[in-house]
PDB file of C-alpha atoms in Angstrom:
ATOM      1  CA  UNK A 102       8.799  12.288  -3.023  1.00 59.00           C
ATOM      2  CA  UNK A 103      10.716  10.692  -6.017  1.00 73.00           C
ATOM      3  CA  UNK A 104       8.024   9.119  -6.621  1.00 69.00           C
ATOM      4  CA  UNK A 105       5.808  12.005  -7.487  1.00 70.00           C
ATOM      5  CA  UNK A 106       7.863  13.877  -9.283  1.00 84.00           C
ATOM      6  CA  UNK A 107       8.432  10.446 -11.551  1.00 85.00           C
ATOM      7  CA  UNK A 108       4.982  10.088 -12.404  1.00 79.00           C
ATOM      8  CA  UNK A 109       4.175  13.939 -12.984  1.00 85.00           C
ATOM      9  CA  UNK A 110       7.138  13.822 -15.727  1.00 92.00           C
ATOM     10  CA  UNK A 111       4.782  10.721 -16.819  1.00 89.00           C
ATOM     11  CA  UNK A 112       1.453  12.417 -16.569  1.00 85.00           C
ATOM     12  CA  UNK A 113       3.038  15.789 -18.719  1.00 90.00           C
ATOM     13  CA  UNK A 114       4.127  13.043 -21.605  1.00 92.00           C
ATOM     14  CA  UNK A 115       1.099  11.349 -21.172  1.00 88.00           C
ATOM     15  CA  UNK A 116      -0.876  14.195 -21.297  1.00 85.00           C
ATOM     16  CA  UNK A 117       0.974  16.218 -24.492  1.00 88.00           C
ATOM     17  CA  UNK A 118       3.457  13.677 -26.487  1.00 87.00           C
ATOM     18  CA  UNK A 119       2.398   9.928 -26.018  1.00 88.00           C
ATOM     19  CA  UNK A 120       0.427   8.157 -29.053  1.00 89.00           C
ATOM     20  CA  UNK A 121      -2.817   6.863 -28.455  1.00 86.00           C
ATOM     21  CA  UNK A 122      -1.798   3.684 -30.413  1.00 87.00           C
ATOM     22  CA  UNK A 123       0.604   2.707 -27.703  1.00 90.00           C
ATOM     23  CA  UNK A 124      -1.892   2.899 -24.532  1.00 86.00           C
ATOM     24  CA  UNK A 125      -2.192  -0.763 -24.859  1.00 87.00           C
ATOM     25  CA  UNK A 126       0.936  -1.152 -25.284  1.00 91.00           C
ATOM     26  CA  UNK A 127       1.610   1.087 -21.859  1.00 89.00           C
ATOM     27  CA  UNK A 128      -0.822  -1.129 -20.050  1.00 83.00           C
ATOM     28  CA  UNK A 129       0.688  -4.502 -20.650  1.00 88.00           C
ATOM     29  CA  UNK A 130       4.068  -3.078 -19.806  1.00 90.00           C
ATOM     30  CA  UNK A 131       2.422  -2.000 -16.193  1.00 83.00           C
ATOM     31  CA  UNK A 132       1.021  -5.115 -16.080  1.00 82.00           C
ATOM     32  CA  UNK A 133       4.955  -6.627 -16.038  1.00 88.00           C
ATOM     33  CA  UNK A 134       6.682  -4.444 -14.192  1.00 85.00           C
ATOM     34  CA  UNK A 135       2.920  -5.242 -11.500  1.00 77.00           C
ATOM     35  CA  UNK A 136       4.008  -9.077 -11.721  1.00 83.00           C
ATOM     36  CA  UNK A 137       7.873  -8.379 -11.369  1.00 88.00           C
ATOM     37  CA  UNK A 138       7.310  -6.159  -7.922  1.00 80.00           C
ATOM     38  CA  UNK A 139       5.206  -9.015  -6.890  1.00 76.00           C
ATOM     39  CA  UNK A 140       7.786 -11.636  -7.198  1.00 86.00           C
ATOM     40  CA  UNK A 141      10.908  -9.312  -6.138  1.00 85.00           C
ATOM     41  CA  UNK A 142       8.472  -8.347  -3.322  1.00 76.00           C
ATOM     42  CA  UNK A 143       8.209 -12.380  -2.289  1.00 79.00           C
ATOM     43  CA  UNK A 144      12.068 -12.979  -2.624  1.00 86.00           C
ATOM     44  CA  UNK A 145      12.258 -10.497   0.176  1.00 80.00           C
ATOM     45  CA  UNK A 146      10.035 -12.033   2.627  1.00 76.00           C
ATOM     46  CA  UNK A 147      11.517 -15.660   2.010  1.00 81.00           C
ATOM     47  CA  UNK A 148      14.797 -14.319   2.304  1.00 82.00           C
ATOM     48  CA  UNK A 149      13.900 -12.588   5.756  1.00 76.00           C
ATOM     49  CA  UNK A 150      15.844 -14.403   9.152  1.00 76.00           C
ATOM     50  CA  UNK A 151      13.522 -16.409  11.763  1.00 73.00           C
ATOM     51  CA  UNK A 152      10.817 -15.066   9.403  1.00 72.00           C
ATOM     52  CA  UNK A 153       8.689 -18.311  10.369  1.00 73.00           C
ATOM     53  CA  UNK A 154      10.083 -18.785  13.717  1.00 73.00           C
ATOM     54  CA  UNK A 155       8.638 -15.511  14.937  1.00 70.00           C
ATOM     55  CA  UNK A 156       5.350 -15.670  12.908  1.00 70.00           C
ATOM     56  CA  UNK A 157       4.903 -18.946  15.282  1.00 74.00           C
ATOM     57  CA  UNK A 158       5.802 -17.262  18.403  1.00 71.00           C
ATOM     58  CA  UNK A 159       3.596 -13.634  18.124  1.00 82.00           C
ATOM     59  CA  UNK A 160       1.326 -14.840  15.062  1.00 84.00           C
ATOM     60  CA  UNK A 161      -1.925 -14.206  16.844  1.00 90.00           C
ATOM     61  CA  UNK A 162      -0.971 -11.071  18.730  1.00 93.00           C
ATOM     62  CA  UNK A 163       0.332  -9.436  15.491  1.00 92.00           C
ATOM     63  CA  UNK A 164      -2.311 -10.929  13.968  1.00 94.00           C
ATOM     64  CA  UNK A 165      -4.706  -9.030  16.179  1.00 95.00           C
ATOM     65  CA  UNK A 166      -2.388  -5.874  15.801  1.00 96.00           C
ATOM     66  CA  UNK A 167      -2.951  -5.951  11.787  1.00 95.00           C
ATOM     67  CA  UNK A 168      -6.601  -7.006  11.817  1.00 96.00           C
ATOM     68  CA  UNK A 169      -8.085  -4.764  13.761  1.00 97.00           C
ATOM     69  CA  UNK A 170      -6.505  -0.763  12.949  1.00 97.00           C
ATOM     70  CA  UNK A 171      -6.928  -2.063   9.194  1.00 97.00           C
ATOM     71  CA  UNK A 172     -10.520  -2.544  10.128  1.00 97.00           C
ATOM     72  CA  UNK A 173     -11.079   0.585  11.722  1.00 97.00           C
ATOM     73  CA  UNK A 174      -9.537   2.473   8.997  1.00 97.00           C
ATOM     74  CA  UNK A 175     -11.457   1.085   6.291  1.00 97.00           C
ATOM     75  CA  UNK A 176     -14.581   1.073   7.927  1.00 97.00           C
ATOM     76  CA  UNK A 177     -13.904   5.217   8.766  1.00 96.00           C
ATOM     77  CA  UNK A 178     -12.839   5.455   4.695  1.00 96.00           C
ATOM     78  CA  UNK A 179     -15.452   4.339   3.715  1.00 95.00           C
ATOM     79  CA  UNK A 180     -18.201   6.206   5.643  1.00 95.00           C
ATOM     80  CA  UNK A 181     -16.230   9.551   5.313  1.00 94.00           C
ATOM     81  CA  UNK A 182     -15.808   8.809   1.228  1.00 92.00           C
ATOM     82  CA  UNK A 183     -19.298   8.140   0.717  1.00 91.00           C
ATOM     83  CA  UNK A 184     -20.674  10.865   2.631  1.00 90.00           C
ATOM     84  CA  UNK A 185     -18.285  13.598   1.378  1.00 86.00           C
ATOM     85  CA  UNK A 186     -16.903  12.264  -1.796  1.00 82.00           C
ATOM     86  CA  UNK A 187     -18.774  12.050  -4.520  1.00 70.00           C
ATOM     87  CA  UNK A 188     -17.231   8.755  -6.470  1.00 64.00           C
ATOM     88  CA  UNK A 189     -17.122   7.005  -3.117  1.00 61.00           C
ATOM     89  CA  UNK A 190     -20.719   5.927  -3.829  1.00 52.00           C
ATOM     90  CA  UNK A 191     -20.852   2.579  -4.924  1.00 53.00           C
ATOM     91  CA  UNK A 192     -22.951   3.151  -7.839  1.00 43.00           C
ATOM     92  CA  UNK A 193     -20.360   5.554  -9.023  1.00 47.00           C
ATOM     93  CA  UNK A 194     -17.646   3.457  -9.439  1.00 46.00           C
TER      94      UNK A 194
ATOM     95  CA  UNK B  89      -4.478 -11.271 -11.808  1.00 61.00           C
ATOM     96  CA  UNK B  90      -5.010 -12.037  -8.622  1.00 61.00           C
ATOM     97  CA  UNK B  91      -3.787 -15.602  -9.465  1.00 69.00           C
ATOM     98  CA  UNK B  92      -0.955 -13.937 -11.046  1.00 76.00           C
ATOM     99  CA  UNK B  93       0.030 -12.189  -8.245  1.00 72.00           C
ATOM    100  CA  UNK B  94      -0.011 -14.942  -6.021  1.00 72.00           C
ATOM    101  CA  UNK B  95       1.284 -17.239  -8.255  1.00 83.00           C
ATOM    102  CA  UNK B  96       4.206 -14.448  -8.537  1.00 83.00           C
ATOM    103  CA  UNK B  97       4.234 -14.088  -4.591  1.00 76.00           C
ATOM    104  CA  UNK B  98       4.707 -17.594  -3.642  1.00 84.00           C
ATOM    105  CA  UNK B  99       7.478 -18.279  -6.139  1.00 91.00           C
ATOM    106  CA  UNK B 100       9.127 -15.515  -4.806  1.00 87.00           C
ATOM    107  CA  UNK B 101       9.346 -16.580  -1.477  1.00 83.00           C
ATOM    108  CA  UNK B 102      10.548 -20.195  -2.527  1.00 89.00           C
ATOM    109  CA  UNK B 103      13.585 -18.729  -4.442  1.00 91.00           C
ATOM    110  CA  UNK B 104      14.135 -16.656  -1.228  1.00 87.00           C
ATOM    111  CA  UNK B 105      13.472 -19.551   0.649  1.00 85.00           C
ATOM    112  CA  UNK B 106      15.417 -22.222  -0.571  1.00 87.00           C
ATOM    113  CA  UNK B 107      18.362 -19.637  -1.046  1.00 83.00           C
ATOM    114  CA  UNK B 108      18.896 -19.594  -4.658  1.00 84.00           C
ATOM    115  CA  UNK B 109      21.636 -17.255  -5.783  1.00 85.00           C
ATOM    116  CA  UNK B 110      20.992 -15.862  -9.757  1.00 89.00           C
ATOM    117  CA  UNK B 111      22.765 -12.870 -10.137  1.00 88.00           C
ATOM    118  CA  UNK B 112      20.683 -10.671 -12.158  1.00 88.00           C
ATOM    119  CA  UNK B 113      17.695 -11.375  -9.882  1.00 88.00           C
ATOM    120  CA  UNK B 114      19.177 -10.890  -6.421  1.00 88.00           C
ATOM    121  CA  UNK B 115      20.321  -7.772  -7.882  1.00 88.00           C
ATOM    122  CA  UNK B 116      16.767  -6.606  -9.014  1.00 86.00           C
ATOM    123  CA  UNK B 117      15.734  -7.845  -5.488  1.00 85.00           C
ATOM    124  CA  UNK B 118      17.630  -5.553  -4.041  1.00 85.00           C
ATOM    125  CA  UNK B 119      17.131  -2.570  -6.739  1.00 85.00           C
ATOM    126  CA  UNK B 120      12.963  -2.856  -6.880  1.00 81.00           C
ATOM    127  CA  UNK B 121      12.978   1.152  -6.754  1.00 81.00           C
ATOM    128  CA  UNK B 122      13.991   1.252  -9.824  1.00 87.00           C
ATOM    129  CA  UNK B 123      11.537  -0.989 -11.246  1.00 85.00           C
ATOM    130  CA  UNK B 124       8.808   1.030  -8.995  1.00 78.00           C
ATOM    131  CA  UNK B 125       9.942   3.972 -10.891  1.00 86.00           C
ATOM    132  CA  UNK B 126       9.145   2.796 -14.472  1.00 89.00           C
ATOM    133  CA  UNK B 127       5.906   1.311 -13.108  1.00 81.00           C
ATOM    134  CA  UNK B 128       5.240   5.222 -12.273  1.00 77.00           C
ATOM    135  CA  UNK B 129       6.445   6.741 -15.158  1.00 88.00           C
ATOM    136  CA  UNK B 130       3.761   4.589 -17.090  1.00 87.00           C
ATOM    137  CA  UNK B 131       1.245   4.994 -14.636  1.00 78.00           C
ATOM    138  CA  UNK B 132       1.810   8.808 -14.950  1.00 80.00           C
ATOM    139  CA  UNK B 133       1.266   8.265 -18.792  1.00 88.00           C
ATOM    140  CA  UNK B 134      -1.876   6.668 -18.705  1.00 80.00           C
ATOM    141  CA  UNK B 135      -3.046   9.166 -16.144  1.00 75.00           C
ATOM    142  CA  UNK B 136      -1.756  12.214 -17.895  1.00 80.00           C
ATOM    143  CA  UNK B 137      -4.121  10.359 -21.345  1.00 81.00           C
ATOM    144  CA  UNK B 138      -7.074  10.551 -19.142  1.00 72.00           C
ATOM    145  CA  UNK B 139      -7.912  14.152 -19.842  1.00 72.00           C
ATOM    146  CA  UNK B 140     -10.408  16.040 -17.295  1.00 70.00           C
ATOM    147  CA  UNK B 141      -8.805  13.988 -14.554  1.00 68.00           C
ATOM    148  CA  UNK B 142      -6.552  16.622 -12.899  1.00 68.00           C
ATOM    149  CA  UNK B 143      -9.489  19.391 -12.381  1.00 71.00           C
ATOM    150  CA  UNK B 144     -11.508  16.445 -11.190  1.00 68.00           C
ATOM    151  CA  UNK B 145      -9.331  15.920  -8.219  1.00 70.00           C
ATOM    152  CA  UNK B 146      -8.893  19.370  -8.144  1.00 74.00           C
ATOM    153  CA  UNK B 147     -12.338  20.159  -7.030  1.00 74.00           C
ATOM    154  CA  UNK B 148     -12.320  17.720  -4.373  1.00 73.00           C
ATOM    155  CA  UNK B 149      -9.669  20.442  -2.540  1.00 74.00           C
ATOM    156  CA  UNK B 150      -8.963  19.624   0.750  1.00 78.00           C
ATOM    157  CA  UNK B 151     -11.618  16.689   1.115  1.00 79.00           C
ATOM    158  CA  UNK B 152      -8.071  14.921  -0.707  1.00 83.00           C
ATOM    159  CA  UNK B 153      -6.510  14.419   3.353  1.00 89.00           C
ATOM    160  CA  UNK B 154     -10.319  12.582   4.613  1.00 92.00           C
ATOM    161  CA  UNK B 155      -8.669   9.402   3.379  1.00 95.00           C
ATOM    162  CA  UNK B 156      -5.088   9.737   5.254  1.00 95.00           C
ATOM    163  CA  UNK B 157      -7.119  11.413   8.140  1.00 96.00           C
ATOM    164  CA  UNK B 158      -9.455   8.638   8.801  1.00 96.00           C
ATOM    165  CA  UNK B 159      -6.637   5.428   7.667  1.00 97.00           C
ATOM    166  CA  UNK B 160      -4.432   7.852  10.943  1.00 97.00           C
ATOM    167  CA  UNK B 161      -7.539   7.849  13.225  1.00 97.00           C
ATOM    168  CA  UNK B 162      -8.588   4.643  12.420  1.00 97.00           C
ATOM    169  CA  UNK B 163      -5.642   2.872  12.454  1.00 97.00           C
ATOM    170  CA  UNK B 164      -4.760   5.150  16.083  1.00 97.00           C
ATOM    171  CA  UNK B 165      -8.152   3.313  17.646  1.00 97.00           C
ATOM    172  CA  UNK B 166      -7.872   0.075  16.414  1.00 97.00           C
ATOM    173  CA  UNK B 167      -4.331   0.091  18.177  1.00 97.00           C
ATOM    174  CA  UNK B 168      -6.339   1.198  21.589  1.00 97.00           C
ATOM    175  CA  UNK B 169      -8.821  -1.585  21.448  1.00 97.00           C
ATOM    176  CA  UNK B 170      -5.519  -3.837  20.699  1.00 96.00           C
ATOM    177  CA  UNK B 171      -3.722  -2.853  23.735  1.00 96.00           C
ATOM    178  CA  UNK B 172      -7.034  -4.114  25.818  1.00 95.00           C
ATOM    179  CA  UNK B 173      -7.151  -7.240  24.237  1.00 95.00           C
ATOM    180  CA  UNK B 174      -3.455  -8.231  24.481  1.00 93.00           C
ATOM    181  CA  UNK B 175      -2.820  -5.910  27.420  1.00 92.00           C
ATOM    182  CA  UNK B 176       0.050  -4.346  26.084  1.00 93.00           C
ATOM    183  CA  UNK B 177       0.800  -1.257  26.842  1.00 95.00           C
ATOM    184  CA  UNK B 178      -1.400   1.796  24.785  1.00 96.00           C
ATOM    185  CA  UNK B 179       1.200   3.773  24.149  1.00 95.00           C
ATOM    186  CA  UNK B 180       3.503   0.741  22.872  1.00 96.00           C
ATOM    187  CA  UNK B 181      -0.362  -0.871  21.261  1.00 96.00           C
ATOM    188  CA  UNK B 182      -1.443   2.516  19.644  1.00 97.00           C
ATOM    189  CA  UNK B 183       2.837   3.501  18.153  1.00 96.00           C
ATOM    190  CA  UNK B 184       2.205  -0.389  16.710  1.00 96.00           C
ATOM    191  CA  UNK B 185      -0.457   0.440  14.923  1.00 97.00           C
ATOM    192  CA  UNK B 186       0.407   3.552  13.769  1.00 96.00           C
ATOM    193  CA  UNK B 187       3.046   2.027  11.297  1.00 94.00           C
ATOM    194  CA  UNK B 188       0.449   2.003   9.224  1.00 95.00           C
ATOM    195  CA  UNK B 189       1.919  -1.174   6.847  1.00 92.00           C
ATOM    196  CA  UNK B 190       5.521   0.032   7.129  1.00 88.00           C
ATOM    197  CA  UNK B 191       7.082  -2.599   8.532  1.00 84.00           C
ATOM    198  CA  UNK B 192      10.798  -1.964   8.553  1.00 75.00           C
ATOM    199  CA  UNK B 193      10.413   1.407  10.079  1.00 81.00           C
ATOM    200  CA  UNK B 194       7.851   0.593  12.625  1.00 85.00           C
ATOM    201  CA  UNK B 195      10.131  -2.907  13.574  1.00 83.00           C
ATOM    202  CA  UNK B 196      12.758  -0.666  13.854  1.00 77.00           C
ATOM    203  CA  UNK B 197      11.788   2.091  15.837  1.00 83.00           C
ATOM    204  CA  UNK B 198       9.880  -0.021  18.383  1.00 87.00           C
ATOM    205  CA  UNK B 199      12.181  -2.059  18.774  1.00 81.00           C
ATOM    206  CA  UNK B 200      14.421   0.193  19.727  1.00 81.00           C
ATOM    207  CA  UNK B 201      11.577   2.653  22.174  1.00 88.00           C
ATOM    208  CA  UNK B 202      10.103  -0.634  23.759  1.00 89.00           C
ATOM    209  CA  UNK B 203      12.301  -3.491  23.466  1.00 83.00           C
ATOM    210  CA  UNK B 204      12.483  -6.535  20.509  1.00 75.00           C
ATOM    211  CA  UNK B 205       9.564  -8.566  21.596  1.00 81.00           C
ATOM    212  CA  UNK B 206       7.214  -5.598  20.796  1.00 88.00           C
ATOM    213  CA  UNK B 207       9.909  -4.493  17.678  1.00 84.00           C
ATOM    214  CA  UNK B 208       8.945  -8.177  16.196  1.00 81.00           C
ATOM    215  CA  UNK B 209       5.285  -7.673  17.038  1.00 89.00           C
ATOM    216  CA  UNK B 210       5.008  -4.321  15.049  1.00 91.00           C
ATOM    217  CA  UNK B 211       7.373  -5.602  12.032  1.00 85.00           C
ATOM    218  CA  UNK B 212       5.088  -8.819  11.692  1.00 86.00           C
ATOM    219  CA  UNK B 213       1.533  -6.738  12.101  1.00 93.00           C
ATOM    220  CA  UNK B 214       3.003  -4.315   9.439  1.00 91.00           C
ATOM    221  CA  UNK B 215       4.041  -6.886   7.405  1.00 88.00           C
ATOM    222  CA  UNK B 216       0.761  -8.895   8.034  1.00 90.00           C
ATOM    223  CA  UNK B 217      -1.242  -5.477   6.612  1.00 93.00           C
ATOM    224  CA  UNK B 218       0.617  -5.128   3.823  1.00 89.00           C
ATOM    225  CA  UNK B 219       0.465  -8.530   2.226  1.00 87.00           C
ATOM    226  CA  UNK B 220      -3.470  -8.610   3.150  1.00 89.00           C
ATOM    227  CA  UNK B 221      -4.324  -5.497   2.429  1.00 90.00           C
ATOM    228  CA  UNK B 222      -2.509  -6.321  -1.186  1.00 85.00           C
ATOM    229  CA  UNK B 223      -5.266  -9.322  -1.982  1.00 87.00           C
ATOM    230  CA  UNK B 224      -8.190  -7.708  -0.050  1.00 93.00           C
ATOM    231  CA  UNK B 225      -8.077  -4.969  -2.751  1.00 94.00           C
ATOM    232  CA  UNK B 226      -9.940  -6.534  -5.566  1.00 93.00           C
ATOM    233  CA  UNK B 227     -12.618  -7.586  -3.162  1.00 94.00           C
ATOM    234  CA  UNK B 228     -13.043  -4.523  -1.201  1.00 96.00           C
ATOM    235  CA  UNK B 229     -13.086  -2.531  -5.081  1.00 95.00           C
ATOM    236  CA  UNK B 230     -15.838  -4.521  -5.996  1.00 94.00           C
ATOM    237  CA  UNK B 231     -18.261  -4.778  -2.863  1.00 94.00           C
ATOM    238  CA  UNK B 232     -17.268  -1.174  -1.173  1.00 94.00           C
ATOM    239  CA  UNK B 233     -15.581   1.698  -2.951  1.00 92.00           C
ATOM    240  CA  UNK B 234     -12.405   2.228  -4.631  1.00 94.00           C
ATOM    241  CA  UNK B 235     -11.563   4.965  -2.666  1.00 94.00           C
ATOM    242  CA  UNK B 236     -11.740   2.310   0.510  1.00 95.00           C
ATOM    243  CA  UNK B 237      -9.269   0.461  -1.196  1.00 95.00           C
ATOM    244  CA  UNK B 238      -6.690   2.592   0.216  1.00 96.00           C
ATOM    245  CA  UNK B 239      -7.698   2.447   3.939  1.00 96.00           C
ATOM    246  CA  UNK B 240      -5.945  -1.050   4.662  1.00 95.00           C
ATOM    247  CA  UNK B 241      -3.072   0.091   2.598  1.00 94.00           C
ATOM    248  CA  UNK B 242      -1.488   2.656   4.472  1.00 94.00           C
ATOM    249  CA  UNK B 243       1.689   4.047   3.620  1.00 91.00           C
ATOM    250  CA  UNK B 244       2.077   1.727   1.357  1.00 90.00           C
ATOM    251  CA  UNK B 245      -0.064   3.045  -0.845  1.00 91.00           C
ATOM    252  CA  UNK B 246       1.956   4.940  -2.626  1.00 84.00           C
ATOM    253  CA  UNK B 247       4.708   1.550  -3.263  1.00 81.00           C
ATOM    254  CA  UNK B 248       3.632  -2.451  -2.924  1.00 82.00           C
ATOM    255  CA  UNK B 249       0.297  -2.320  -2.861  1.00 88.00           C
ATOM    256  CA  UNK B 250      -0.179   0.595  -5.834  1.00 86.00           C
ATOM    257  CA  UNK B 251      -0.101  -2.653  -8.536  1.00 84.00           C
ATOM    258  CA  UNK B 252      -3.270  -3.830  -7.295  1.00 88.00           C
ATOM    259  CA  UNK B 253      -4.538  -0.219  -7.119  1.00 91.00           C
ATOM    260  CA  UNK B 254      -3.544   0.420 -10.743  1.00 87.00           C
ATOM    261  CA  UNK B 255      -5.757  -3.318 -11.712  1.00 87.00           C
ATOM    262  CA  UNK B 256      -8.613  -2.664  -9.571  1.00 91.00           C
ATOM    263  CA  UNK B 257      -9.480   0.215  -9.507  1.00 93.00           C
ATOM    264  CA  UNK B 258      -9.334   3.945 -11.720  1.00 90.00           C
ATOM    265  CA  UNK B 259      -6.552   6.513 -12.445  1.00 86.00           C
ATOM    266  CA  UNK B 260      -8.218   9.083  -9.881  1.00 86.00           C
ATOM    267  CA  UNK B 261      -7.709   6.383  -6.951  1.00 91.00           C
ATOM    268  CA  UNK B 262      -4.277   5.718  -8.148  1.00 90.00           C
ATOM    269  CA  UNK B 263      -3.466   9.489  -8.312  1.00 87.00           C
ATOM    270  CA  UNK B 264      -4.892  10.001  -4.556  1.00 89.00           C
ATOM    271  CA  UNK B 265      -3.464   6.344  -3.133  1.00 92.00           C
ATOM    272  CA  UNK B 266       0.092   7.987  -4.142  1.00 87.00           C
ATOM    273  CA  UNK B 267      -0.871  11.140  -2.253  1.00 87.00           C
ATOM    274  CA  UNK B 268      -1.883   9.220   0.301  1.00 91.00           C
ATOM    275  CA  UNK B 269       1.190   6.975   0.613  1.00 88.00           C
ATOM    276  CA  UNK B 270       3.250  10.380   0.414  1.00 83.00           C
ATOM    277  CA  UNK B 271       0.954  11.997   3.794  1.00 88.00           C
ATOM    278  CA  UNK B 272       0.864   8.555   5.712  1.00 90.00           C
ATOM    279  CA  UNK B 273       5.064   7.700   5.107  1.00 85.00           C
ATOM    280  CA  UNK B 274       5.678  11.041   6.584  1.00 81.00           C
ATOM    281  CA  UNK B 275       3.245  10.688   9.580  1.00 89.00           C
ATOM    282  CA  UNK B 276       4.056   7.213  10.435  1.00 90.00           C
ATOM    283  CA  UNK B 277       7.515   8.321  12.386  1.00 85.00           C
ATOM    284  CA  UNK B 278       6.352  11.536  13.801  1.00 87.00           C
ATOM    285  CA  UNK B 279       2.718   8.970  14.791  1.00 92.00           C
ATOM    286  CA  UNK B 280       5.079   6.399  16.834  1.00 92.00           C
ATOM    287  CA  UNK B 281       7.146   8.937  18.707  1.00 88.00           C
ATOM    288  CA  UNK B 282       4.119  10.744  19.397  1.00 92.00           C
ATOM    289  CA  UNK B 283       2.384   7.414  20.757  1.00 93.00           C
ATOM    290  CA  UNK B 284       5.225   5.874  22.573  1.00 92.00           C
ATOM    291  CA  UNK B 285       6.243   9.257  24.203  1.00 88.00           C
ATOM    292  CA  UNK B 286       3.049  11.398  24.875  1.00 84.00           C
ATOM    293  CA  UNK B 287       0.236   8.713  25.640  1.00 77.00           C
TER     294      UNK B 287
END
């Protein structure tokens, strides 16, 4: 929830204080902190015990356990958002 | 970015790795919330610059829960079909699944309901979704919808995978993918209990 309540104090600056001058300014400093996350996020797996080990030994079963519910759910988002949602057409994006 | 992000990825995992120890970034490693945090706070800026965007998601009301609604039910049957294939279980198959990319919990937890070999099984799936469902986001932006971007996501949404949300595709996806990640992270341990305990 800290998480909302960060970017709402974000969105009220955004939407009454901040310069338009800086928005490109605003975008390349998302696209560092984007980058940074990435790499922190990396040092975490490669730091992880038996990380390998066990990707040998259940690979394909978690494989199979990933693949298919993330499958399912984006073939049900995707019907329900283009039936009921009106920018989930794909010539409205 | 794509290349960027990979490029960052991968030489993450070899300072992890090869067990490098520099100070200031093992402490970052470990303090990425805070870094997650400013990402938001500008995020929140560039939404709160996009004016009319609020009453636009306003208006979609309640339709706001279809896309935590169908990544649940989705996710739910995907673990059925699972359990078939790999005979596991569905109660154990379907509370894998349902971690929905949240792979520490879900390790956790079923690790602890059904025993390691199926804790290590849900950690690795979990991880599995959220590192794919990271790089599948440009694609599935451009050929399907942003809105879909989302689905493969998870609870994670609203965390790792929001960068590539924020790149790809527009502030209103961004706004619901947090929502999103909010609704999912609190289903995902009330989901496994559920699972393991009444199926």
């Amino acid at each position: 929830m800290d998480i909302l309540l960060v970017m709402c104090i974000g969105v009220l600056i955004g939407n009454r204080f901040f310069p338009e001058k800086w928005k490109k300014g605003n975008e390349k400093a998302q696209i560092i902190c984007t980058v940074l996350l990435i790499f922190f996020m990396g040092v975490k797996i490669g730091k992880m015990d038996n990380i390998w080990n066990e990707i040998a030994s259940m690979g394909l079963t978690s494989f199979l356990f990933f693949f298919i519910p993330s499958l399912f759910s984006l073939i049900l988002v995707y019907v329900l958002t283009r039936i009921f949602m009106k920018s989930g057409r794909k010539g409205d994006r | 970015m794509v290349f960027l992000a990979l490029l960052a990825l991968i030489l993450g995992m070899m300072y992890g790795l090869f067990g490098l120890n520099i100070q200031p970034i093992d402490f970052l490693a470990e303090h990425t919330d805070y870094l997650l945090y400013v990402l938001m706070f500008l995020v929140g800026i560039s939404v709160g610059m996009h004016h009319g965007l609020l009453e636009k998601i306003k208006e979609y009301h309640v339709k706001i829960l279809m896309i935590p609604a169908g990544i649940i039910v989705g996710s739910f049957l995907g673990g059925v079909v699972c359990s078939f294939l790999t005979k596991t279980p569905v109660n154990v198959g379907t509370a894998i699944a349902c971690g929905l990319g949240w792979y520490s919990l879900s390790g956790v937890s079923i690790g602890n309901l059904a025993g390691a070999a199926f804790g290590s099984i849900a950690f690795l799936s979990n991880l599995m979704r959220e590192i794919f469902s990271f790089f599948t986001i440009p694609w599935i932006a451009r050929h399907l919808n942003y809105y879909s971007c989302i689905a493969p996501a998870g609870a994670t949404s609203e965390d790792t995978t929001l960068p590539m949300m924020i790149r790809y595709t527009n502030e209103e996806t961004v706004v619901m993918s947090v929502l999103n990640g909010v609704i999912c992270s609190a289903m995902v341990p009330v989901l496994i209990s559920f699972c393991y305990s009444v199926l």
